[in-house]
Amino acid sequence: MSDIPGDLKFQKSHEWVRLEDAGQARVGISDHAQGLLGDLVYVELPKVGDKIEAGSGCAVVESVKAASDVYAPVSGKIVAVNEALADKPETINEDAFGDGWLFVVKLDNPDEMDALLVPDDYAELIENDEH
Amino acid sequence: MTRQTILNATHRAAGAKMVDFGGWDMPLNYGSQIEEHHAVRRDAGMFDVSHMTVVDLRGARCREFLRHLLANDIDKLKKPGKALYGCMLNERGGVIDDLITYFLAEDWFRVVVNAATRDKDLAWIEKQASAFGVKVTERPELAMIAVQGPHARAKVLALLDAGDRERVEKLGKFVAAEAHGPDGMPLFVARTGYTGEDGFEIIVPEAHAVALWNALAAAGVHPAGLGARDTLRLEAGMNLYGQDMTEDVTPWEAGLAWTVSLESDGQFPGRDFIGRAALEKQKQDGVPRELIGVVLDDKGVLRHGQRVVTGKGDGEILSGIFSPTLGKAIGFARVPAGVHDGLKVDIRGRELPLRMVKYPFVRDGKACEGV
């Protein structure tokens, strides 16, 4: 599982978070999740300014197979969304941890990050998923 | 216990993502469903459809039996090799299954029914056949590979025995013939399919199925899974049993009126097929619901089960997909009869406008007019 970037934290429901400057964090879904979903065809994102709450549904990704909720891994206010996904949702399939990011959130409480899984633990989780 | 086709290991070796489909462990895709879809529209793809149930009907009164069993008119089949699509109905006019029937000889017809409905289909066919002295024999030892796409026929023809090639090349649409494939393997080649593309559906003894699959792959035919099969068939405007019609839906309500023959041009006008009385009554009383083609021009994806809001009450999305060819969502909806305007679909609480269109949605790899 060396392809999971070391600077990410994960939620069991397969969202990743990367802590950035100024108390902000970038959020996406994991490469494992996009693999399970198959080709993505539509993404419904929150709006800039929306408040999201850790554990609540805040976006929807739809693949050729099904629609799937994205749960907020942290609480805060949306400061940016990945507009490019509207026309190219397949970017998530191609680069889930990079250009396929979903949104950036200004954290209410940076301590929430501590509750999330580190890459090794997430790798173990999906390993067990596959067996 | 999940059943496996003879090609199961071949799919797994190719990295297929497998799913349970009607009790069978089948390939959903081999990586990208959308790429597989495009491969069929633009070149040639192949599907393992060995899970489908092949049943041979033998007996002097086969044709008479099929006049009773099928809502379509078996007497449309005049030459051996010809095939007919249609439904078998229950007494209420509900669809038990849709199937293809091949006329092979006056005392030998072959039907191919859906995998998910195998048990009830066989029970129903056997029950009806006994009165006609028709022997019903399932052929589980036969595998089936559908090769579809603009280059599909050429790629199959190149693999046939040289002596068979010209004859198979001349097969009309919905006609089948026996032929020999690589190393003389015996094949039953039908110019039919479920994608809207030209191509063949090939029935092959299980013992030769892997060799045929590998020969097709070597000839550049792309393996495609059930996911692509679903988006291809819906673009082509073809129904899926269980989603678009069930035992509680008549052909009138499922866009399948074209498969029902009430008049017979043969020797048997007023053919007494099972469900006929119910269909005639419903037609007289007025058919309450209809199946229509719909397009979502907004962003989003239509899915089975979504609520359709109309001026005359709710309907629902039956089949819904994101169409890879069109780049937007299309579907079949069942709505109260006659409402064609002001339709909306409820997607997660948001009501988005739906536009009714004629289907097929896609023909010859391109959007049909108005879609």
Short mmCIF file of C-alpha atoms in Angstrom, two decimals:
data_model
loop_
_atom_site.label_atom_id
_atom_site.label_comp_id
_atom_site.label_asym_id
_atom_site.label_seq_id
_atom_site.Cartn_x
_atom_site.Cartn_y
_atom_site.Cartn_z
CA MET A 1 0.00 0.00 0.00
CA SER A 2 2.92 2.27 -0.73
CA ASP A 3 0.66 4.27 -3.08
CA ILE A 4 -1.19 5.92 -0.20
CA PRO A 5 0.43 9.32 0.42
CA GLY A 6 1.82 9.55 3.95
CA ASP A 7 0.39 13.01 4.67
CA LEU A 8 -3.25 11.88 4.51
CA LYS A 9 -5.69 10.87 7.20
CA PHE A 10 -8.68 8.65 6.49
CA GLN A 11 -12.20 7.94 7.58
CA LYS A 12 -13.47 4.34 7.57
CA SER A 13 -15.99 5.30 4.91
CA HIS A 14 -13.03 5.94 2.55
CA GLU A 15 -12.73 9.74 2.58
CA TRP A 16 -9.24 11.22 2.85
CA VAL A 17 -8.19 14.55 4.44
CA ARG A 18 -4.99 16.48 3.96
CA LEU A 19 -4.21 19.24 6.46
CA GLU A 20 -3.07 22.37 4.62
CA ASP A 21 -2.11 25.87 5.68
CA ALA A 22 -4.26 28.28 7.65
CA GLY A 23 -6.35 25.63 9.40
CA GLN A 24 -7.75 24.33 6.16
CA ALA A 25 -8.03 20.76 4.95
CA ARG A 26 -8.56 19.21 1.52
CA VAL A 27 -10.96 16.27 1.23
CA GLY A 28 -11.44 13.53 -1.36
CA ILE A 29 -12.30 9.84 -1.66
CA SER A 30 -9.62 7.18 -1.60
CA ASP A 31 -8.19 5.35 -4.57
CA HIS A 32 -9.64 2.17 -3.09
CA ALA A 33 -13.10 3.79 -3.01
CA GLN A 34 -12.96 4.90 -6.64
CA GLY A 35 -11.92 1.37 -7.57
CA LEU A 36 -14.95 -0.05 -5.80
CA LEU A 37 -17.28 2.46 -7.41
CA GLY A 38 -16.03 2.07 -10.98
CA ASP A 39 -16.15 4.82 -13.61
CA LEU A 40 -17.46 8.02 -12.04
CA VAL A 41 -20.01 9.94 -14.06
CA TYR A 42 -21.36 12.64 -11.75
CA VAL A 43 -20.34 14.47 -8.59
CA GLU A 44 -22.62 16.58 -6.40
CA LEU A 45 -20.54 18.94 -4.26
CA PRO A 46 -21.43 21.30 -1.41
CA LYS A 47 -21.36 25.05 -2.08
CA VAL A 48 -18.67 27.41 -0.92
CA GLY A 49 -19.86 28.81 2.40
CA ASP A 50 -21.81 25.67 3.38
CA LYS A 51 -21.24 24.33 6.88
CA ILE A 52 -20.43 20.63 7.09
CA GLU A 53 -20.37 18.42 10.13
CA ALA A 54 -18.09 15.44 10.72
CA GLY A 55 -19.93 12.19 10.01
CA SER A 56 -22.74 13.78 7.98
CA GLY A 57 -23.30 13.35 4.27
CA CYS A 58 -21.93 16.38 2.42
CA ALA A 59 -21.44 15.25 -1.19
CA VAL A 60 -22.51 12.49 -3.55
CA VAL A 61 -20.38 10.65 -6.08
CA GLU A 62 -22.13 8.64 -8.75
CA SER A 63 -20.49 5.96 -10.79
CA VAL A 64 -21.85 3.85 -13.62
CA LYS A 65 -22.95 1.47 -10.86
CA ALA A 66 -24.49 3.53 -8.08
CA ALA A 67 -24.75 6.78 -6.17
CA SER A 68 -22.65 6.91 -3.02
CA ASP A 69 -22.68 9.42 -0.17
CA VAL A 70 -19.50 11.17 0.87
CA TYR A 71 -19.37 11.77 4.63
CA ALA A 72 -17.58 14.79 6.01
CA PRO A 73 -14.47 13.58 7.84
CA VAL A 74 -14.20 16.89 9.71
CA SER A 75 -16.47 19.81 10.61
CA GLY A 76 -16.12 23.29 9.19
CA LYS A 77 -17.00 25.71 6.42
CA ILE A 78 -16.44 24.99 2.72
CA VAL A 79 -13.94 27.45 1.23
CA ALA A 80 -13.37 25.84 -2.18
CA VAL A 81 -14.84 23.06 -4.33
CA ASN A 82 -13.30 21.25 -7.28
CA GLU A 83 -15.33 22.80 -10.11
CA ALA A 84 -13.39 20.83 -12.73
CA LEU A 85 -15.16 17.64 -11.61
CA ALA A 86 -18.45 18.86 -13.08
CA ASP A 87 -17.16 18.19 -16.57
CA LYS A 88 -14.54 15.59 -15.73
CA PRO A 89 -15.71 13.37 -12.86
CA GLU A 90 -13.39 10.67 -14.19
CA THR A 91 -10.52 12.71 -12.72
CA ILE A 92 -11.35 10.94 -9.45
CA ASN A 93 -10.72 7.57 -11.10
CA GLU A 94 -7.46 8.81 -12.56
CA ASP A 95 -6.03 10.67 -9.57
CA ALA A 96 -8.10 10.17 -6.43
CA PHE A 97 -5.46 11.55 -4.05
CA GLY A 98 -4.49 14.49 -6.27
CA ASP A 99 -6.50 16.28 -8.96
CA GLY A 100 -9.59 14.30 -7.96
CA TRP A 101 -10.02 16.21 -4.66
CA LEU A 102 -13.58 17.23 -3.80
CA PHE A 103 -13.45 20.32 -1.59
CA VAL A 104 -11.43 22.37 0.90
CA VAL A 105 -12.84 23.04 4.36
CA LYS A 106 -11.87 25.60 6.99
CA LEU A 107 -11.68 23.49 10.15
CA ASP A 108 -13.86 24.28 13.16
CA ASN A 109 -11.73 22.10 15.36
CA PRO A 110 -8.33 20.85 14.13
CA ASP A 111 -8.35 18.26 16.92
CA GLU A 112 -10.91 16.29 14.92
CA MET A 113 -8.01 15.23 12.71
CA ASP A 114 -6.66 13.12 15.56
CA ALA A 115 -9.65 10.80 15.44
CA LEU A 116 -8.95 9.81 11.83
CA LEU A 117 -6.96 6.81 10.61
CA VAL A 118 -3.31 7.08 9.68
CA PRO A 119 -2.31 5.58 6.30
CA ASP A 120 -1.07 2.28 7.76
CA ASP A 121 -4.30 1.72 9.64
CA TYR A 122 -6.38 2.60 6.59
CA ALA A 123 -4.27 0.26 4.45
CA GLU A 124 -4.96 -2.51 6.93
CA LEU A 125 -8.68 -1.72 6.88
CA ILE A 126 -8.97 -2.05 3.10
CA GLU A 127 -6.73 -5.10 3.11
CA ASN A 128 -9.23 -6.80 5.42
CA ASP A 129 -12.06 -5.52 3.19
CA GLU A 130 -10.66 -7.49 0.32
CA HIS A 131 -10.56 -10.83 2.15
CA MET B 1 -24.38 -21.51 -4.11
CA THR B 2 -23.24 -19.18 -6.85
CA ARG B 3 -22.93 -20.76 -10.26
CA GLN B 4 -20.01 -20.20 -12.58
CA THR B 5 -19.77 -20.29 -16.34
CA ILE B 6 -16.99 -22.25 -18.01
CA LEU B 7 -15.25 -18.90 -18.65
CA ASN B 8 -15.11 -17.92 -14.97
CA ALA B 9 -11.36 -18.52 -14.54
CA THR B 10 -10.68 -16.72 -17.82
CA HIS B 11 -12.52 -13.62 -16.56
CA ARG B 12 -10.70 -13.70 -13.24
CA ALA B 13 -7.33 -14.10 -14.93
CA ALA B 14 -8.19 -11.00 -17.00
CA GLY B 15 -8.73 -9.03 -13.77
CA ALA B 16 -12.51 -8.85 -14.05
CA LYS B 17 -14.51 -7.43 -11.20
CA MET B 18 -17.07 -10.15 -10.51
CA VAL B 19 -20.64 -9.73 -9.24
CA ASP B 20 -23.57 -11.96 -8.46
CA PHE B 21 -26.11 -11.78 -11.28
CA GLY B 22 -29.20 -13.96 -11.00
CA GLY B 23 -27.24 -16.48 -8.95
CA TRP B 24 -24.25 -16.47 -11.30
CA ASP B 25 -20.75 -15.14 -10.62
CA MET B 26 -20.31 -12.88 -13.65
CA PRO B 27 -17.88 -10.17 -14.82
CA LEU B 28 -19.18 -6.64 -14.17
CA ASN B 29 -16.21 -5.10 -15.94
CA TYR B 30 -12.56 -5.78 -16.71
CA GLY B 31 -11.41 -2.33 -15.57
CA SER B 32 -13.46 0.43 -17.15
CA GLN B 33 -17.10 -0.13 -18.02
CA ILE B 34 -17.13 3.04 -20.12
CA GLU B 35 -14.17 1.94 -22.22
CA GLU B 36 -15.83 -1.42 -22.78
CA HIS B 37 -19.00 0.36 -23.86
CA HIS B 38 -17.10 2.45 -26.40
CA ALA B 39 -15.19 -0.60 -27.65
CA VAL B 40 -18.51 -2.21 -28.60
CA ARG B 41 -19.88 0.96 -30.21
CA ARG B 42 -16.70 1.67 -32.17
CA ASP B 43 -14.99 -1.69 -32.78
CA ALA B 44 -15.91 -5.10 -31.37
CA GLY B 45 -16.55 -6.44 -27.89
CA MET B 46 -17.53 -9.81 -26.47
CA PHE B 47 -19.72 -10.84 -23.56
CA ASP B 48 -19.89 -14.16 -21.79
CA VAL B 49 -23.62 -14.86 -21.77
CA SER B 50 -23.29 -18.54 -20.90
CA HIS B 51 -25.46 -17.92 -17.84
CA MET B 52 -28.45 -17.60 -20.15
CA THR B 53 -30.59 -20.70 -20.39
CA VAL B 54 -30.72 -22.60 -23.67
CA VAL B 55 -33.68 -24.93 -23.97
CA ASP B 56 -34.45 -27.27 -26.85
CA LEU B 57 -38.05 -28.13 -27.68
CA ARG B 58 -38.61 -31.30 -29.65
CA GLY B 59 -41.76 -32.91 -30.91
CA ALA B 60 -44.08 -33.02 -33.90
CA ARG B 61 -46.38 -30.41 -32.29
CA CYS B 62 -43.67 -27.85 -31.41
CA ARG B 63 -45.09 -25.08 -33.55
CA GLU B 64 -48.59 -25.62 -32.23
CA PHE B 65 -47.18 -25.46 -28.69
CA LEU B 66 -45.36 -22.18 -29.40
CA ARG B 67 -48.54 -20.66 -30.88
CA HIS B 68 -50.00 -21.20 -27.42
CA LEU B 69 -46.93 -20.24 -25.34
CA LEU B 70 -45.79 -17.03 -27.04
CA ALA B 71 -47.54 -13.68 -27.40
CA ASN B 72 -45.65 -13.17 -30.65
CA ASP B 73 -46.62 -15.20 -33.69
CA ILE B 74 -44.36 -18.19 -34.24
CA ASP B 75 -45.73 -18.53 -37.77
CA LYS B 76 -43.64 -15.51 -38.69
CA LEU B 77 -40.80 -18.06 -38.73
CA LYS B 78 -41.04 -19.74 -42.09
CA LYS B 79 -37.45 -20.75 -42.83
CA PRO B 80 -35.22 -22.84 -40.58
CA GLY B 81 -32.67 -20.65 -38.83
CA LYS B 82 -35.04 -17.71 -38.34
CA ALA B 83 -35.43 -16.28 -34.85
CA LEU B 84 -38.25 -14.41 -33.12
CA TYR B 85 -38.17 -12.15 -30.05
CA GLY B 86 -41.21 -12.11 -27.81
CA CYS B 87 -42.72 -12.75 -24.41
CA MET B 88 -44.43 -15.58 -22.67
CA LEU B 89 -47.27 -14.34 -20.51
CA ASN B 90 -49.29 -15.58 -17.58
CA GLU B 91 -53.10 -15.70 -17.69
CA ARG B 92 -53.22 -12.10 -16.40
CA GLY B 93 -51.18 -10.97 -19.39
CA GLY B 94 -48.14 -10.33 -17.18
CA VAL B 95 -44.71 -11.06 -18.60
CA ILE B 96 -43.16 -14.29 -17.29
CA ASP B 97 -40.06 -13.69 -19.38
CA ASP B 98 -38.85 -12.34 -22.70
CA LEU B 99 -37.04 -14.78 -24.93
CA ILE B 100 -35.69 -15.55 -28.36
CA THR B 101 -37.07 -18.57 -30.20
CA TYR B 102 -35.14 -20.18 -33.06
CA PHE B 103 -36.85 -22.33 -35.68
CA LEU B 104 -34.43 -25.16 -36.45
CA ALA B 105 -36.79 -27.81 -37.87
CA GLU B 106 -40.53 -28.45 -37.68
CA ASP B 107 -39.91 -30.81 -34.77
CA TRP B 108 -37.08 -28.80 -33.19
CA PHE B 109 -37.17 -25.24 -31.86
CA ARG B 110 -34.70 -23.65 -29.46
CA VAL B 111 -35.48 -20.94 -26.92
CA VAL B 112 -33.03 -18.81 -24.96
CA VAL B 113 -34.41 -17.40 -21.70
CA ASN B 114 -32.98 -15.22 -18.93
CA ALA B 115 -30.71 -16.68 -16.26
CA ALA B 116 -32.46 -15.03 -13.32
CA THR B 117 -35.82 -16.53 -14.34
CA ARG B 118 -34.52 -19.99 -15.29
CA ASP B 119 -36.36 -22.06 -12.70
CA LYS B 120 -39.80 -20.54 -13.16
CA ASP B 121 -39.40 -20.44 -16.94
CA LEU B 122 -38.50 -24.12 -17.17
CA ALA B 123 -41.37 -25.07 -14.85
CA TRP B 124 -43.82 -22.99 -16.90
CA ILE B 125 -42.62 -24.27 -20.28
CA GLU B 126 -42.70 -27.87 -19.10
CA LYS B 127 -46.17 -27.46 -17.65
CA GLN B 128 -47.51 -26.07 -20.91
CA ALA B 129 -45.55 -28.43 -23.16
CA SER B 130 -46.89 -31.68 -21.77
CA ALA B 131 -50.30 -31.22 -23.41
CA PHE B 132 -48.55 -30.99 -26.78
CA GLY B 133 -46.23 -33.92 -26.25
CA VAL B 134 -43.25 -31.56 -26.60
CA LYS B 135 -40.04 -32.63 -24.92
CA VAL B 136 -38.24 -29.83 -23.05
CA THR B 137 -34.48 -30.25 -22.64
CA GLU B 138 -32.21 -27.71 -21.02
CA ARG B 139 -28.74 -27.54 -22.61
CA PRO B 140 -26.45 -26.51 -19.73
CA GLU B 141 -23.46 -27.96 -21.56
CA LEU B 142 -23.69 -25.14 -24.09
CA ALA B 143 -21.85 -21.88 -23.49
CA MET B 144 -22.70 -18.62 -25.26
CA ILE B 145 -20.55 -15.69 -26.34
CA ALA B 146 -22.05 -12.50 -27.80
CA VAL B 147 -19.68 -10.68 -30.17
CA GLN B 148 -20.98 -7.19 -30.91
CA GLY B 149 -19.87 -4.03 -32.65
CA PRO B 150 -19.29 -2.60 -36.11
CA HIS B 151 -16.30 -4.92 -36.65
CA ALA B 152 -17.73 -7.92 -34.80
CA ARG B 153 -18.97 -9.92 -37.75
CA ALA B 154 -15.74 -9.58 -39.73
CA LYS B 155 -13.69 -10.72 -36.76
CA VAL B 156 -15.90 -13.76 -36.19
CA LEU B 157 -16.04 -14.66 -39.88
CA ALA B 158 -12.24 -14.73 -40.06
CA LEU B 159 -12.22 -17.45 -37.40
CA LEU B 160 -14.72 -19.70 -39.16
CA ASP B 161 -13.94 -22.66 -41.32
CA ALA B 162 -13.34 -21.32 -44.84
CA GLY B 163 -16.17 -23.43 -46.20
CA ASP B 164 -18.70 -21.83 -43.81
CA ARG B 165 -17.63 -18.24 -44.11
CA GLU B 166 -19.65 -17.08 -47.09
CA ARG B 167 -22.83 -18.72 -45.84
CA VAL B 168 -22.54 -17.15 -42.38
CA GLU B 169 -21.60 -13.77 -43.85
CA LYS B 170 -24.88 -13.81 -45.77
CA LEU B 171 -27.03 -14.50 -42.73
CA GLY B 172 -29.75 -11.89 -42.42
CA LYS B 173 -30.55 -10.19 -39.14
CA PHE B 174 -32.25 -12.53 -36.68
CA VAL B 175 -31.12 -15.63 -38.57
CA ALA B 176 -28.85 -18.40 -37.27
CA ALA B 177 -26.81 -21.21 -38.80
CA GLU B 178 -24.47 -23.96 -37.76
CA ALA B 179 -20.81 -23.47 -38.63
CA HIS B 180 -17.35 -24.60 -37.62
CA GLY B 181 -14.93 -22.43 -35.71
CA PRO B 182 -11.23 -22.71 -34.80
CA ASP B 183 -10.01 -26.34 -34.97
CA GLY B 184 -13.36 -27.40 -36.33
CA MET B 185 -15.31 -26.68 -33.14
CA PRO B 186 -19.08 -26.82 -33.76
CA LEU B 187 -20.84 -23.47 -33.43
CA PHE B 188 -24.38 -22.17 -33.63
CA VAL B 189 -24.02 -18.62 -34.93
CA ALA B 190 -26.97 -16.21 -34.73
CA ARG B 191 -27.03 -12.66 -36.05
CA THR B 192 -28.70 -11.33 -32.93
CA GLY B 193 -27.63 -9.26 -29.95
CA TYR B 194 -28.49 -6.97 -27.07
CA THR B 195 -26.41 -3.87 -27.80
CA GLY B 196 -27.93 -2.23 -30.86
CA GLU B 197 -24.82 -3.10 -32.82
CA ASP B 198 -24.46 -5.69 -35.54
CA GLY B 199 -22.79 -8.91 -34.51
CA PHE B 200 -23.33 -12.52 -33.57
CA GLU B 201 -24.41 -14.49 -30.56
CA ILE B 202 -22.51 -17.77 -30.70
CA ILE B 203 -23.56 -20.93 -28.92
CA VAL B 204 -20.58 -23.24 -28.40
CA PRO B 205 -20.12 -26.49 -26.45
CA GLU B 206 -18.51 -25.73 -23.08
CA ALA B 207 -15.47 -27.82 -23.97
CA HIS B 208 -14.57 -25.28 -26.70
CA ALA B 209 -15.72 -22.04 -25.08
CA VAL B 210 -12.39 -20.98 -23.59
CA ALA B 211 -10.58 -21.65 -26.88
CA LEU B 212 -13.16 -19.61 -28.78
CA TRP B 213 -12.95 -16.74 -26.27
CA ASN B 214 -9.15 -16.72 -26.52
CA ALA B 215 -9.26 -16.82 -30.32
CA LEU B 216 -11.63 -13.85 -30.35
CA ALA B 217 -9.40 -11.95 -27.91
CA ALA B 218 -6.39 -12.67 -30.13
CA ALA B 219 -8.39 -11.29 -33.06
CA GLY B 220 -8.76 -8.00 -31.17
CA VAL B 221 -12.25 -8.42 -29.70
CA HIS B 222 -12.44 -6.61 -26.35
CA PRO B 223 -13.91 -8.45 -23.35
CA ALA B 224 -16.87 -6.51 -21.95
CA GLY B 225 -18.84 -7.05 -18.76
CA LEU B 226 -22.43 -6.87 -17.63
CA GLY B 227 -22.07 -3.17 -16.82
CA ALA B 228 -21.39 -2.24 -20.43
CA ARG B 229 -24.04 -4.69 -21.57
CA ASP B 230 -26.62 -2.75 -19.56
CA THR B 231 -25.67 0.70 -20.87
CA LEU B 232 -25.45 -0.60 -24.45
CA ARG B 233 -28.87 -2.25 -24.38
CA LEU B 234 -30.59 0.74 -22.83
CA GLU B 235 -29.05 3.15 -25.37
CA ALA B 236 -30.39 0.74 -28.00
CA GLY B 237 -33.85 0.96 -26.40
CA MET B 238 -34.05 -2.67 -25.34
CA ASN B 239 -35.95 -3.88 -22.29
CA LEU B 240 -34.45 -5.73 -19.33
CA TYR B 241 -36.61 -8.33 -17.62
CA GLY B 242 -37.16 -7.66 -13.92
CA GLN B 243 -36.58 -3.94 -14.35
CA ASP B 244 -38.70 -2.87 -17.31
CA MET B 245 -41.27 -5.64 -17.12
CA THR B 246 -42.39 -8.24 -14.60
CA GLU B 247 -45.26 -10.66 -14.09
CA ASP B 248 -47.41 -7.73 -12.95
CA VAL B 249 -46.91 -5.72 -16.12
CA THR B 250 -48.44 -6.41 -19.54
CA PRO B 251 -46.58 -5.89 -22.80
CA TRP B 252 -48.87 -2.88 -23.44
CA GLU B 253 -47.42 -1.26 -20.30
CA ALA B 254 -43.83 -2.22 -21.08
CA GLY B 255 -43.30 -0.83 -24.57
CA LEU B 256 -43.57 -4.34 -25.95
CA ALA B 257 -46.78 -4.03 -27.98
CA TRP B 258 -44.66 -4.63 -31.08
CA THR B 259 -43.94 -8.16 -29.84
CA VAL B 260 -47.62 -9.07 -29.45
CA SER B 261 -49.46 -10.50 -32.41
CA LEU B 262 -53.23 -10.52 -32.02
CA GLU B 263 -53.84 -10.98 -35.72
CA SER B 264 -52.15 -13.88 -37.37
CA ASP B 265 -51.40 -13.72 -41.04
CA GLY B 266 -50.91 -17.48 -40.98
CA GLN B 267 -53.49 -20.21 -41.02
CA PHE B 268 -54.50 -19.54 -37.44
CA PRO B 269 -56.17 -16.17 -36.99
CA GLY B 270 -57.31 -15.53 -33.44
CA ARG B 271 -54.49 -17.68 -32.10
CA ASP B 272 -55.28 -18.67 -28.53
CA PHE B 273 -52.08 -17.78 -26.69
CA ILE B 274 -51.81 -17.64 -22.91
CA GLY B 275 -52.70 -14.16 -21.67
CA ARG B 276 -54.55 -13.14 -24.81
CA ALA B 277 -57.90 -12.60 -23.09
CA ALA B 278 -56.31 -10.38 -20.44
CA LEU B 279 -54.47 -8.32 -23.07
CA GLU B 280 -57.62 -7.81 -25.12
CA LYS B 281 -59.55 -6.79 -22.04
CA GLN B 282 -56.89 -4.32 -20.95
CA LYS B 283 -56.78 -2.83 -24.42
CA GLN B 284 -60.57 -2.41 -24.38
CA ASP B 285 -60.68 -0.93 -20.90
CA GLY B 286 -57.77 1.38 -21.61
CA VAL B 287 -54.15 0.68 -20.70
CA PRO B 288 -53.50 2.63 -17.48
CA ARG B 289 -49.72 3.04 -17.73
CA GLU B 290 -47.10 3.21 -20.44
CA LEU B 291 -43.37 2.92 -20.82
CA ILE B 292 -41.62 5.96 -22.28
CA GLY B 293 -38.04 6.95 -23.05
CA VAL B 294 -36.70 9.90 -21.05
CA VAL B 295 -33.62 12.09 -21.04
CA LEU B 296 -32.26 14.14 -18.14
CA ASP B 297 -30.74 17.30 -19.64
CA ASP B 298 -29.52 18.48 -16.22
CA LYS B 299 -26.49 16.92 -14.64
CA GLY B 300 -27.26 13.80 -12.63
CA VAL B 301 -27.93 10.13 -13.14
CA LEU B 302 -31.24 8.33 -13.59
CA ARG B 303 -31.56 5.14 -11.56
CA HIS B 304 -34.05 2.32 -11.21
CA GLY B 305 -36.74 3.18 -8.67
CA GLN B 306 -36.54 6.98 -8.75
CA ARG B 307 -39.93 8.67 -8.50
CA VAL B 308 -41.26 10.42 -11.60
CA VAL B 309 -43.64 13.28 -10.90
CA THR B 310 -46.39 13.88 -13.47
CA GLY B 311 -49.61 15.86 -13.66
CA LYS B 312 -51.60 12.62 -13.38
CA GLY B 313 -49.81 10.97 -10.46
CA ASP B 314 -46.45 9.37 -9.85
CA GLY B 315 -44.51 7.14 -12.16
CA GLU B 316 -41.07 5.63 -11.77
CA ILE B 317 -37.76 5.17 -13.49
CA LEU B 318 -37.45 1.53 -14.58
CA SER B 319 -34.00 1.44 -16.16
CA GLY B 320 -31.74 4.44 -15.78
CA ILE B 321 -28.11 4.96 -16.70
CA PHE B 322 -25.53 7.53 -17.53
CA SER B 323 -25.19 7.03 -21.30
CA PRO B 324 -21.53 6.92 -22.30
CA THR B 325 -22.37 7.68 -25.93
CA LEU B 326 -24.57 10.70 -25.15
CA GLY B 327 -22.77 11.97 -22.06
CA LYS B 328 -26.02 12.36 -20.11
CA ALA B 329 -28.55 10.26 -18.27
CA ILE B 330 -31.26 8.36 -20.13
CA GLY B 331 -33.91 5.95 -18.98
CA PHE B 332 -37.18 4.15 -19.35
CA ALA B 333 -40.00 5.40 -17.15
CA ARG B 334 -43.42 3.96 -16.47
CA VAL B 335 -45.95 6.76 -16.19
CA PRO B 336 -49.74 7.15 -16.22
CA ALA B 337 -50.84 6.77 -19.84
CA GLY B 338 -50.78 9.89 -21.95
CA VAL B 339 -48.64 12.22 -19.85
CA HIS B 340 -45.71 13.23 -21.98
CA ASP B 341 -45.01 16.76 -20.77
CA GLY B 342 -44.11 18.42 -17.51
CA LEU B 343 -42.35 15.31 -16.24
CA LYS B 344 -39.92 15.56 -13.35
CA VAL B 345 -37.68 13.10 -11.58
CA ASP B 346 -37.06 13.17 -7.86
CA ILE B 347 -33.33 12.73 -7.26
CA ARG B 348 -32.50 12.88 -3.56
CA GLY B 349 -35.32 15.32 -2.93
CA ARG B 350 -34.60 17.62 -5.88
CA GLU B 351 -37.10 17.60 -8.76
CA LEU B 352 -35.35 17.87 -12.11
CA PRO B 353 -37.14 18.15 -15.47
CA LEU B 354 -37.33 15.04 -17.64
CA ARG B 355 -37.83 15.16 -21.37
CA MET B 356 -39.71 12.38 -23.14
CA VAL B 357 -38.00 11.15 -26.30
CA LYS B 358 -38.52 8.42 -28.84
CA TYR B 359 -36.13 5.52 -28.43
CA PRO B 360 -33.72 3.93 -29.36
CA PHE B 361 -31.54 6.66 -27.94
CA VAL B 362 -28.48 5.64 -29.96
CA ARG B 363 -28.22 4.05 -33.39
CA ASP B 364 -25.07 3.30 -35.39
CA GLY B 365 -22.97 4.74 -32.59
CA LYS B 366 -24.67 8.17 -32.73
CA ALA B 367 -27.45 9.97 -30.90
CA CYS B 368 -30.85 9.51 -32.50
CA GLU B 369 -32.74 12.60 -33.63
CA GLY B 370 -34.34 14.49 -30.78
CA VAL B 371 -32.28 12.82 -28.07
#
